[in-house]
mmCIF file of C-alpha atoms and ligand atoms in Angstrom:
data_model
loop_
_atom_site.group_PDB
_atom_site.id
_atom_site.type_symbol
_atom_site.label_atom_id
_atom_site.label_comp_id
_atom_site.label_asym_id
_atom_site.label_seq_id
_atom_site.Cartn_x
_atom_site.Cartn_y
_atom_site.Cartn_z
ATOM 1 C CA MET F 1 43.858 9.467 -10.323
ATOM 2 C CA ALA F 2 44.246 6.967 -7.531
ATOM 3 C CA PHE F 3 45.584 6.920 -3.980
ATOM 4 C CA PRO F 4 47.426 8.797 -2.557
ATOM 5 C CA ALA F 5 46.286 11.747 -4.707
ATOM 6 C CA THR F 6 42.680 10.659 -4.328
ATOM 7 C CA ARG F 7 41.426 10.286 -0.792
ATOM 8 C CA LEU F 8 37.633 10.052 -0.565
ATOM 9 C CA ARG F 9 37.808 10.483 3.193
ATOM 10 C CA ARG F 10 38.747 14.168 2.738
ATOM 11 C CA LEU F 11 35.107 15.124 2.182
ATOM 12 C CA ARG F 12 33.919 13.029 5.124
ATOM 13 C CA ARG F 13 35.953 14.803 7.788
ATOM 14 C CA THR F 14 33.337 17.179 9.193
ATOM 15 C CA GLY F 15 29.597 17.430 9.417
ATOM 16 C CA ALA F 16 29.625 20.556 7.261
ATOM 17 C CA LEU F 17 31.595 18.854 4.485
ATOM 18 C CA ARG F 18 29.422 15.755 4.581
ATOM 19 C CA SER F 19 26.296 17.833 4.389
ATOM 20 C CA MET F 20 27.648 19.909 1.496
ATOM 21 C CA VAL F 21 28.261 16.864 -0.710
ATOM 22 C CA ARG F 22 25.217 14.841 0.389
ATOM 23 C CA GLU F 23 23.501 13.456 -2.725
ATOM 24 C CA THR F 24 20.100 12.609 -1.307
ATOM 25 C CA ARG F 25 18.079 14.741 1.026
ATOM 26 C CA LEU F 26 15.086 13.834 3.071
ATOM 27 C CA THR F 27 12.449 16.457 3.733
ATOM 28 C CA PRO F 28 8.946 16.193 5.152
ATOM 29 C CA GLU F 29 7.695 17.518 1.793
ATOM 30 C CA ASN F 30 8.235 14.024 0.411
ATOM 31 C CA PHE F 31 6.091 12.283 3.010
ATOM 32 C CA VAL F 32 2.556 10.962 2.904
ATOM 33 C CA TYR F 33 1.113 9.994 6.288
ATOM 34 C CA PRO F 34 -1.417 7.106 6.368
ATOM 35 C CA LEU F 35 -4.422 7.245 8.701
ATOM 36 C CA PHE F 36 -6.972 4.557 9.596
ATOM 37 C CA VAL F 37 -10.397 6.086 10.158
ATOM 38 C CA CYS F 38 -12.948 4.264 12.328
ATOM 39 C CA PRO F 39 -16.471 4.987 13.595
ATOM 40 C CA GLY F 40 -17.175 6.789 16.859
ATOM 41 C CA GLU F 41 -15.949 9.910 18.563
ATOM 42 C CA GLY F 42 -12.797 10.505 20.530
ATOM 43 C CA VAL F 43 -11.503 7.073 19.495
ATOM 44 C CA ARG F 44 -7.725 6.480 19.453
ATOM 45 C CA LYS F 45 -7.143 2.760 19.487
ATOM 46 C CA GLU F 46 -3.551 1.641 19.085
ATOM 47 C CA VAL F 47 -2.857 -1.130 16.571
ATOM 48 C CA ARG F 48 -1.227 -3.996 18.488
ATOM 49 C CA SER F 49 1.374 -4.833 15.855
ATOM 50 C CA MET F 50 2.060 -1.178 14.982
ATOM 51 C CA PRO F 51 2.832 0.731 18.163
ATOM 52 C CA GLY F 52 2.361 4.446 17.495
ATOM 53 C CA VAL F 53 -0.306 3.826 14.822
ATOM 54 C CA PHE F 54 -3.991 4.186 15.721
ATOM 55 C CA ASN F 55 -7.496 3.610 14.518
ATOM 56 C CA LEU F 56 -8.921 7.121 14.731
ATOM 57 C CA SER F 57 -12.436 8.467 14.701
ATOM 58 C CA VAL F 58 -13.146 11.337 12.293
ATOM 59 C CA ASP F 59 -12.588 14.059 14.942
ATOM 60 C CA GLU F 60 -9.223 12.511 15.841
ATOM 61 C CA THR F 61 -8.142 12.324 12.176
ATOM 62 C CA VAL F 62 -8.705 16.074 11.969
ATOM 63 C CA LYS F 63 -6.341 16.535 14.937
ATOM 64 C CA GLU F 64 -3.755 14.363 13.185
ATOM 65 C CA ALA F 65 -4.152 16.371 9.992
ATOM 66 C CA ARG F 66 -3.453 19.584 11.910
ATOM 67 C CA GLU F 67 -0.392 18.091 13.556
ATOM 68 C CA ALA F 68 0.908 16.709 10.258
ATOM 69 C CA GLN F 69 0.520 20.118 8.694
ATOM 70 C CA SER F 70 2.395 21.818 11.526
ATOM 71 C CA LEU F 71 5.267 19.379 10.901
ATOM 72 C CA GLY F 72 5.419 20.246 7.210
ATOM 73 C CA ILE F 73 3.855 17.006 5.944
ATOM 74 C CA PRO F 74 1.837 17.893 2.833
ATOM 75 C CA ALA F 75 -0.332 14.810 2.386
ATOM 76 C CA LEU F 76 -2.372 12.117 4.111
ATOM 77 C CA ILE F 77 -3.662 8.833 2.724
ATOM 78 C CA LEU F 78 -6.892 7.555 4.227
ATOM 79 C CA PHE F 79 -8.038 3.988 4.918
ATOM 80 C CA GLY F 80 -11.420 3.177 6.370
ATOM 81 C CA LEU F 81 -12.876 0.742 8.890
ATOM 82 C CA PRO F 82 -16.586 0.805 8.041
ATOM 83 C CA GLU F 83 -19.483 0.143 10.429
ATOM 84 C CA LYS F 84 -20.572 -2.809 8.305
ATOM 85 C CA LYS F 85 -19.042 -5.005 5.626
ATOM 86 C CA ASP F 86 -20.933 -6.761 2.827
ATOM 87 C CA GLU F 87 -20.406 -8.532 -0.513
ATOM 88 C CA ILE F 88 -20.550 -5.361 -2.613
ATOM 89 C CA ALA F 89 -18.353 -3.114 -0.474
ATOM 90 C CA THR F 90 -21.090 -0.559 0.137
ATOM 91 C CA GLY F 91 -18.941 1.211 2.718
ATOM 92 C CA ALA F 92 -16.345 2.027 0.055
ATOM 93 C CA TRP F 93 -18.634 4.034 -2.222
ATOM 94 C CA ASP F 94 -21.346 5.202 0.146
ATOM 95 C CA GLU F 95 -21.603 8.971 0.076
ATOM 96 C CA ASN F 96 -21.561 8.840 3.853
ATOM 97 C CA GLY F 97 -18.820 6.226 4.108
ATOM 98 C CA ILE F 98 -16.240 6.574 6.820
ATOM 99 C CA VAL F 99 -13.466 7.867 4.517
ATOM 100 C CA GLN F 100 -15.854 10.251 2.751
ATOM 101 C CA ARG F 101 -16.801 11.711 6.143
ATOM 102 C CA ALA F 102 -13.176 12.014 7.215
ATOM 103 C CA ALA F 103 -12.162 13.631 3.913
ATOM 104 C CA ARG F 104 -14.877 16.268 4.231
ATOM 105 C CA ALA F 105 -13.920 17.040 7.831
ATOM 106 C CA ILE F 106 -10.191 17.253 7.051
ATOM 107 C CA LYS F 107 -10.666 19.445 3.979
ATOM 108 C CA ALA F 108 -12.923 21.773 5.980
ATOM 109 C CA ALA F 109 -10.444 22.112 8.856
ATOM 110 C CA VAL F 110 -7.110 21.952 6.981
ATOM 111 C CA PRO F 111 -7.893 22.919 3.368
ATOM 112 C CA ASP F 112 -4.260 22.888 2.199
ATOM 113 C CA MET F 113 -3.689 19.310 3.242
ATOM 114 C CA VAL F 114 -3.529 16.994 0.219
ATOM 115 C CA VAL F 115 -5.943 14.174 0.955
ATOM 116 C CA ILE F 116 -5.281 10.928 -0.911
ATOM 117 C CA GLY F 117 -7.980 8.271 -1.010
ATOM 118 C CA ASP F 118 -6.841 4.661 -1.133
ATOM 119 C CA VAL F 119 -9.280 2.958 -3.486
ATOM 120 C CA CYS F 120 -9.665 -0.689 -2.606
ATOM 121 C CA LEU F 121 -12.536 -2.879 -1.521
ATOM 122 C CA CYS F 122 -10.876 -5.281 0.918
ATOM 123 C CA GLU F 123 -11.692 -3.221 4.010
ATOM 124 C CA TYR F 124 -15.371 -3.101 2.998
ATOM 125 C CA MET F 125 -15.948 -6.654 1.769
ATOM 126 C CA SER F 126 -17.182 -9.303 4.230
ATOM 127 C CA HIS F 127 -14.662 -11.761 2.713
ATOM 128 C CA GLY F 128 -11.715 -9.315 2.819
ATOM 129 C CA HIS F 129 -10.734 -9.637 -0.858
ATOM 130 C CA CYS F 130 -9.985 -6.610 -3.025
ATOM 131 C CA GLY F 131 -12.676 -7.459 -5.574
ATOM 132 C CA VAL F 132 -15.977 -9.167 -6.225
ATOM 133 C CA VAL F 133 -15.790 -12.891 -5.410
ATOM 134 C CA ARG F 134 -17.463 -15.636 -7.439
ATOM 135 C CA SER F 135 -17.083 -19.302 -6.588
ATOM 136 C CA SER F 136 -15.572 -21.237 -9.458
ATOM 137 C CA HIS F 137 -15.463 -24.913 -10.346
ATOM 138 C CA GLY F 138 -12.514 -26.834 -9.009
ATOM 139 C CA PRO F 139 -12.935 -30.477 -8.020
ATOM 140 C CA ARG F 140 -15.934 -30.539 -5.719
ATOM 141 C CA SER F 141 -14.733 -33.202 -3.299
ATOM 142 C CA VAL F 142 -11.620 -34.872 -1.983
ATOM 143 C CA GLY F 143 -12.643 -38.019 -3.871
ATOM 144 C CA ALA F 144 -12.875 -36.149 -7.152
ATOM 145 C CA ALA F 145 -9.549 -34.471 -6.522
ATOM 146 C CA ALA F 146 -7.979 -37.832 -5.628
ATOM 147 C CA ARG F 147 -9.362 -39.423 -8.809
ATOM 148 C CA GLU F 148 -7.874 -36.576 -10.817
ATOM 149 C CA SER F 149 -4.473 -36.809 -9.252
ATOM 150 C CA SER F 150 -4.366 -40.635 -9.332
ATOM 151 C CA ALA F 151 -5.139 -40.472 -13.016
ATOM 152 C CA ALA F 152 -2.253 -38.077 -13.469
ATOM 153 C CA VAL F 153 0.204 -40.082 -11.360
ATOM 154 C CA ALA F 154 -0.048 -43.874 -11.566
ATOM 155 C CA VAL F 155 -0.882 -44.774 -7.999
ATOM 156 C CA LYS F 156 0.597 -48.017 -6.705
ATOM 157 C CA ARG F 157 -1.648 -50.315 -4.756
ATOM 158 C CA GLY F 158 -1.414 -49.446 -1.066
ATOM 159 C CA ALA F 159 -0.423 -45.890 -1.870
ATOM 160 C CA VAL F 160 -4.061 -44.848 -2.294
ATOM 161 C CA PRO F 161 -4.593 -43.383 1.211
ATOM 162 C CA LYS F 162 -1.486 -41.295 0.650
ATOM 163 C CA ALA F 163 -2.883 -40.086 -2.666
ATOM 164 C CA ILE F 164 -6.086 -39.105 -0.882
ATOM 165 C CA ASP F 165 -4.099 -37.162 1.719
ATOM 166 C CA ALA F 166 -2.213 -35.379 -1.007
ATOM 167 C CA ALA F 167 -5.443 -34.662 -2.861
ATOM 168 C CA ALA F 168 -7.053 -33.261 0.292
ATOM 169 C CA ALA F 169 -4.060 -30.997 0.823
ATOM 170 C CA LYS F 170 -4.178 -29.928 -2.794
ATOM 171 C CA LEU F 171 -7.898 -29.259 -2.577
ATOM 172 C CA ALA F 172 -7.374 -27.041 0.444
ATOM 173 C CA HIS F 173 -5.107 -24.869 -1.674
ATOM 174 C CA GLN F 174 -7.131 -25.004 -4.830
ATOM 175 C CA PRO F 175 -8.903 -21.790 -5.744
ATOM 176 C CA GLU F 176 -12.625 -22.553 -5.473
ATOM 177 C CA TYR F 177 -13.345 -18.917 -5.966
ATOM 178 C CA GLU F 178 -12.358 -16.213 -8.347
ATOM 179 C CA ILE F 179 -11.892 -12.473 -7.968
ATOM 180 C CA VAL F 180 -13.903 -11.151 -10.882
ATOM 181 C CA ASN F 181 -11.967 -8.408 -12.612
ATOM 182 C CA ASP F 182 -14.476 -6.477 -14.693
ATOM 183 C CA ALA F 183 -17.322 -6.513 -12.173
ATOM 184 C CA THR F 184 -14.878 -5.106 -9.632
ATOM 185 C CA LEU F 185 -14.029 -2.170 -11.899
ATOM 186 C CA GLU F 186 -17.553 -0.806 -11.593
ATOM 187 C CA LEU F 187 -17.262 -0.669 -7.811
ATOM 188 C CA LEU F 188 -13.844 0.969 -8.048
ATOM 189 C CA GLU F 189 -15.264 3.626 -10.385
ATOM 190 C CA LYS F 190 -18.120 4.363 -7.980
ATOM 191 C CA THR F 191 -15.715 4.518 -5.048
ATOM 192 C CA SER F 192 -13.362 6.908 -6.844
ATOM 193 C CA VAL F 193 -16.132 9.299 -7.871
ATOM 194 C CA SER F 194 -17.647 9.303 -4.408
ATOM 195 C CA LEU F 195 -14.242 10.066 -2.852
ATOM 196 C CA ALA F 196 -13.641 12.897 -5.317
ATOM 197 C CA ARG F 197 -17.068 14.286 -4.421
ATOM 198 C CA ALA F 198 -16.091 14.194 -0.749
ATOM 199 C CA GLY F 199 -13.096 16.395 -1.541
ATOM 200 C CA VAL F 200 -10.336 13.810 -1.916
ATOM 201 C CA ASP F 201 -7.520 15.393 -3.946
ATOM 202 C CA ILE F 202 -5.811 12.287 -5.356
ATOM 203 C CA ILE F 203 -7.329 8.896 -6.161
ATOM 204 C CA ALA F 204 -5.002 5.985 -5.380
ATOM 205 C CA PRO F 205 -6.242 2.569 -6.532
ATOM 206 C CA SER F 206 -4.489 -0.298 -4.702
ATOM 207 C CA ASP F 207 -6.652 -3.240 -5.768
ATOM 208 C CA MET F 208 -4.468 -4.523 -8.667
ATOM 209 C CA MET F 209 -7.374 -5.306 -11.014
ATOM 210 C CA ASP F 210 -6.487 -5.061 -14.720
ATOM 211 C CA GLY F 211 -7.721 -1.950 -16.470
ATOM 212 C CA ARG F 212 -8.708 -0.079 -13.350
ATOM 213 C CA VAL F 213 -6.759 3.094 -14.070
ATOM 214 C CA ALA F 214 -8.494 3.595 -17.431
ATOM 215 C CA ALA F 215 -11.875 2.780 -15.891
ATOM 216 C CA ILE F 216 -11.368 5.189 -12.996
ATOM 217 C CA ARG F 217 -10.014 7.935 -15.278
ATOM 218 C CA LYS F 218 -13.093 7.669 -17.476
ATOM 219 C CA ALA F 219 -15.475 7.682 -14.517
ATOM 220 C CA LEU F 220 -13.757 10.696 -12.937
ATOM 221 C CA ASP F 221 -13.826 12.614 -16.225
ATOM 222 C CA GLU F 222 -17.498 11.831 -16.754
ATOM 223 C CA ALA F 223 -18.237 13.169 -13.296
ATOM 224 C CA GLN F 224 -16.253 16.323 -14.137
ATOM 225 C CA PHE F 225 -13.250 15.469 -12.024
ATOM 226 C CA GLU F 226 -10.887 15.708 -14.969
ATOM 227 C CA ASN F 227 -8.426 17.599 -12.756
ATOM 228 C CA THR F 228 -8.222 14.906 -10.090
ATOM 229 C CA PRO F 229 -4.924 13.000 -10.433
ATOM 230 C CA ILE F 230 -4.552 9.230 -10.150
ATOM 231 C CA LEU F 231 -1.700 7.769 -8.129
ATOM 232 C CA SER F 232 -1.737 4.148 -9.111
ATOM 233 C CA TYR F 233 -0.290 1.415 -6.914
ATOM 234 C CA ALA F 234 1.119 0.065 -10.170
ATOM 235 C CA ALA F 235 3.659 -2.443 -8.892
ATOM 236 C CA LYS F 236 2.066 -3.855 -5.792
ATOM 237 C CA PHE F 237 3.564 -7.148 -4.738
ATOM 238 C CA SER F 238 1.779 -9.888 -2.873
ATOM 239 C CA SER F 239 3.736 -9.417 0.329
ATOM 240 C CA ALA F 240 3.963 -10.819 3.837
ATOM 241 C CA PHE F 241 5.019 -7.302 4.850
ATOM 242 C CA TYR F 242 1.344 -6.245 4.755
ATOM 243 C CA GLY F 243 0.561 -8.387 7.810
ATOM 244 C CA PRO F 244 0.194 -5.618 10.416
ATOM 245 C CA PHE F 245 -1.868 -3.447 8.023
ATOM 246 C CA ARG F 246 -4.496 -6.155 7.829
ATOM 247 C CA GLU F 247 -4.862 -5.929 11.581
ATOM 248 C CA ALA F 248 -4.938 -2.113 11.449
ATOM 249 C CA ALA F 249 -7.538 -2.037 8.657
ATOM 250 C CA ASP F 250 -9.286 -5.289 9.615
ATOM 251 C CA SER F 251 -8.896 -6.404 5.998
ATOM 252 C CA ALA F 252 -7.376 -9.892 6.084
ATOM 253 C CA PRO F 253 -8.897 -12.190 3.446
ATOM 254 C CA GLN F 254 -11.206 -14.725 5.119
ATOM 255 C CA PHE F 255 -10.053 -17.462 2.713
ATOM 256 C CA GLY F 256 -7.207 -17.848 0.260
ATOM 257 C CA ASP F 257 -4.726 -15.070 -0.422
ATOM 258 C CA ARG F 258 -4.141 -12.201 -2.831
ATOM 259 C CA ARG F 259 -1.736 -13.949 -5.196
ATOM 260 C CA SER F 260 -4.156 -14.036 -8.116
ATOM 261 C CA TYR F 261 -4.170 -10.245 -8.301
ATOM 262 C CA GLN F 262 -1.129 -8.833 -6.500
ATOM 263 C CA MET F 263 2.250 -9.410 -8.144
ATOM 264 C CA ASP F 264 4.711 -12.221 -7.592
ATOM 265 C CA GLY F 265 7.671 -10.802 -5.651
ATOM 266 C CA ALA F 266 10.139 -12.430 -8.031
ATOM 267 C CA ASN F 267 9.166 -10.375 -11.074
ATOM 268 C CA ILE F 268 10.784 -7.076 -11.978
ATOM 269 C CA ARG F 269 10.088 -7.185 -15.732
ATOM 270 C CA GLU F 270 6.410 -7.753 -15.065
ATOM 271 C CA ALA F 271 6.526 -4.784 -12.662
ATOM 272 C CA MET F 272 7.741 -2.618 -15.558
ATOM 273 C CA ARG F 273 4.808 -3.838 -17.662
ATOM 274 C CA GLU F 274 2.343 -3.041 -14.891
ATOM 275 C CA ILE F 275 3.758 0.481 -14.598
ATOM 276 C CA GLU F 276 3.837 1.009 -18.353
ATOM 277 C CA LEU F 277 0.209 -0.062 -18.723
ATOM 278 C CA ASP F 278 -0.941 2.177 -15.879
ATOM 279 C CA ILE F 279 0.811 5.143 -17.477
ATOM 280 C CA GLU F 280 -0.861 4.362 -20.806
ATOM 281 C CA GLU F 281 -4.191 4.154 -19.007
ATOM 282 C CA GLY F 282 -3.689 7.618 -17.554
ATOM 283 C CA ALA F 283 -1.905 7.337 -14.215
ATOM 284 C CA ASP F 284 -0.307 10.633 -13.130
ATOM 285 C CA MET F 285 2.001 8.997 -10.600
ATOM 286 C CA VAL F 286 2.891 5.381 -9.943
ATOM 287 C CA MET F 287 3.754 3.568 -6.764
ATOM 288 C CA VAL F 288 5.986 0.636 -5.914
ATOM 289 C CA LYS F 289 5.031 -1.294 -2.803
ATOM 290 C CA PRO F 290 6.534 -2.484 -0.434
ATOM 291 C CA ALA F 291 9.616 -0.233 -0.487
ATOM 292 C CA MET F 292 12.735 -1.690 1.172
ATOM 293 C CA PRO F 293 12.471 -5.243 -0.206
ATOM 294 C CA TYR F 294 11.844 -3.770 -3.701
ATOM 295 C CA LEU F 295 14.384 -0.928 -3.964
ATOM 296 C CA ASP F 296 15.632 -2.387 -7.241
ATOM 297 C CA VAL F 297 12.119 -2.060 -8.683
ATOM 298 C CA ILE F 298 11.973 1.597 -7.608
ATOM 299 C CA ALA F 299 15.382 2.238 -9.200
ATOM 300 C CA ALA F 300 14.429 0.484 -12.449
ATOM 301 C CA ALA F 301 11.162 2.431 -12.640
ATOM 302 C CA ARG F 302 13.018 5.700 -12.006
ATOM 303 C CA GLU F 303 15.411 4.955 -14.898
ATOM 304 C CA ARG F 304 12.665 4.049 -17.278
ATOM 305 C CA PHE F 305 9.714 6.364 -16.634
ATOM 306 C CA ASP F 306 9.513 10.143 -16.389
ATOM 307 C CA LEU F 307 6.649 10.666 -13.991
ATOM 308 C CA PRO F 308 6.745 11.018 -10.214
ATOM 309 C CA ILE F 309 7.368 7.709 -8.494
ATOM 310 C CA ALA F 310 6.051 6.955 -5.044
ATOM 311 C CA ALA F 311 7.050 4.140 -2.713
ATOM 312 C CA TYR F 312 5.106 2.711 0.212
ATOM 313 C CA GLN F 313 7.117 1.811 3.286
ATOM 314 C CA VAL F 314 4.534 -0.692 4.455
ATOM 315 C CA SER F 315 3.246 -1.847 7.821
ATOM 316 C CA GLY F 316 5.683 -4.776 8.135
ATOM 317 C CA GLU F 317 8.648 -2.507 7.478
ATOM 318 C CA TYR F 318 7.378 -0.155 10.192
ATOM 319 C CA ALA F 319 6.670 -3.014 12.618
ATOM 320 C CA MET F 320 10.161 -4.486 12.211
ATOM 321 C CA ILE F 321 11.842 -1.167 12.952
ATOM 322 C CA GLU F 322 9.611 -0.550 15.983
ATOM 323 C CA ALA F 323 10.076 -4.075 17.347
ATOM 324 C CA ALA F 324 13.860 -3.958 17.045
ATOM 325 C CA ALA F 325 13.981 -0.456 18.534
ATOM 326 C CA ARG F 326 11.815 -1.510 21.493
ATOM 327 C CA ASN F 327 14.370 -4.209 22.252
ATOM 328 C CA ASN F 328 17.184 -1.677 21.994
ATOM 329 C CA TRP F 329 18.628 -3.757 19.184
ATOM 330 C CA VAL F 330 18.865 -0.812 16.778
ATOM 331 C CA ASP F 331 18.993 2.958 17.138
ATOM 332 C CA ARG F 332 15.408 3.856 16.187
ATOM 333 C CA ASP F 333 16.001 7.382 14.918
ATOM 334 C CA ARG F 334 18.962 6.437 12.781
ATOM 335 C CA VAL F 335 17.209 3.404 11.314
ATOM 336 C CA ILE F 336 14.154 5.515 10.425
ATOM 337 C CA ALA F 337 16.300 8.140 8.684
ATOM 338 C CA GLU F 338 18.473 5.579 6.922
ATOM 339 C CA SER F 339 15.597 3.485 5.602
ATOM 340 C CA LEU F 340 13.755 6.553 4.272
ATOM 341 C CA THR F 341 16.942 7.923 2.714
ATOM 342 C CA SER F 342 17.527 4.614 0.938
ATOM 343 C CA ILE F 343 14.031 4.782 -0.569
ATOM 344 C CA ARG F 344 14.709 8.327 -1.806
ATOM 345 C CA ARG F 345 18.138 7.308 -3.135
ATOM 346 C CA ALA F 346 16.531 4.456 -5.088
ATOM 347 C CA GLY F 347 14.466 7.100 -6.873
ATOM 348 C CA ALA F 348 11.146 7.611 -5.107
ATOM 349 C CA SER F 349 10.007 11.242 -4.987
ATOM 350 C CA VAL F 350 7.151 10.519 -2.617
ATOM 351 C CA ILE F 351 7.244 8.140 0.355
ATOM 352 C CA VAL F 352 4.172 6.850 2.112
ATOM 353 C CA THR F 353 5.347 6.097 5.634
ATOM 354 C CA TYR F 354 3.882 5.504 9.092
ATOM 355 C CA HIS F 355 7.047 7.203 10.368
ATOM 356 C CA ALA F 356 6.167 10.481 8.620
ATOM 357 C CA LYS F 357 5.606 12.452 11.839
ATOM 358 C CA ASP F 358 8.613 10.946 13.633
ATOM 359 C CA ALA F 359 10.853 11.505 10.632
ATOM 360 C CA ALA F 360 9.652 15.090 10.212
ATOM 361 C CA LYS F 361 10.507 15.742 13.884
ATOM 362 C CA LEU F 362 13.956 14.205 13.390
ATOM 363 C CA LEU F 363 14.637 16.430 10.421
ATOM 364 C CA ASP F 364 13.586 19.552 12.253
HETATM 365 C C1 PBG H 401 -5.448 -2.465 0.344
HETATM 366 C C2 PBG H 401 -4.106 -2.091 0.844
HETATM 367 C C3 PBG H 401 -3.181 -2.857 1.579
HETATM 368 C C4 PBG H 401 -2.120 -2.027 1.886
HETATM 369 C C5 PBG H 401 -2.401 -0.788 1.323
HETATM 370 N N1 PBG H 401 -3.610 -0.862 0.681
HETATM 371 C C6 PBG H 401 -3.276 -4.232 2.084
HETATM 372 C C7 PBG H 401 -3.233 -5.397 1.216
HETATM 373 O O1 PBG H 401 -3.114 -5.300 -0.010
HETATM 374 O O2 PBG H 401 -3.397 -6.464 1.776
HETATM 375 C C8 PBG H 401 -0.910 -2.428 2.686
HETATM 376 C C9 PBG H 401 -0.239 -1.312 3.399
HETATM 377 C C10 PBG H 401 0.667 -1.721 4.481
HETATM 378 O O3 PBG H 401 0.982 -2.905 4.705
HETATM 379 O O4 PBG H 401 1.124 -0.800 5.192
HETATM 380 N N2 PBG H 401 -5.490 -3.467 -0.582
#
């Protein structure tokens, strides 16, 4: 039945009516609050590009855990800034690593808090990549690269310097290194087991190596952590929205980028394959990341798979909201609530967000 019998505005007339028919609700129970743990004591160092987000020493993370709990936030996800970085990510799997220490302290002080451990190596590797790096064999010099490309394209006489320029540019972008998949898995297994030993409740691999969920599941089971769930960052896109995080976690790659392991932002079918494989390998929950630019991926995953789906509202999403709000260009509170609601509406049950505390206060 159409207008005038049907008038959709009837149910929008008052706050009580709108609330009664609201389809999507936001509650702090859906939130996961990320923390960046650093060495020292009494340290609270604000991240320049993420106002309101801090690098925190272990004692300060415990304070944050208490506050999060008092606001009804059930879970934290921990990232670490180790004392030292090396080529085998020792800080990630060291029994006394920074995240292991924080997890123990948080579980001792706030036992009900769900502590999620992000499993990745980039914060602990001297080169900032998420896996073991081996140099591979591209052309070894500009001359060699130029010879290759002038063989491919017939170079006219006089155009040679140009060809050399082009070859030099190409060489600069050529991968001369490789992120070695299977060698990385061993380090991820060690990291996961050591986090579980430190009391971490959920293991969340974010490295995007192939086969890591199966490898981690097996390692956890062998170490008798068969009850520890895996939340896999299954569809993690290679995104410019991670920029501020790399400052917060000091994890920017020192050369190249992450495109050989994180997904191409154009691919939704491949995202479904990634999720499907992680489920087959034993993931208990899957994550889509970033959130707002990939709401369609969240919605497609929700339609297709029957396990809890998480979404990560990443550092760049947070930074954009904060920057616009600081300029009084948007209403901060309303933009926070609206962006989180849209992620829930798309189908995420769990949202990792730097706005967790602010949003919980808004909802109070
Ligand atoms: C580790 C990791 C990253 C994020 C979560 N885990 C960074 C990256 O992949 O470069 C990004 C989170 C954010 O931007 O808030 N690999």
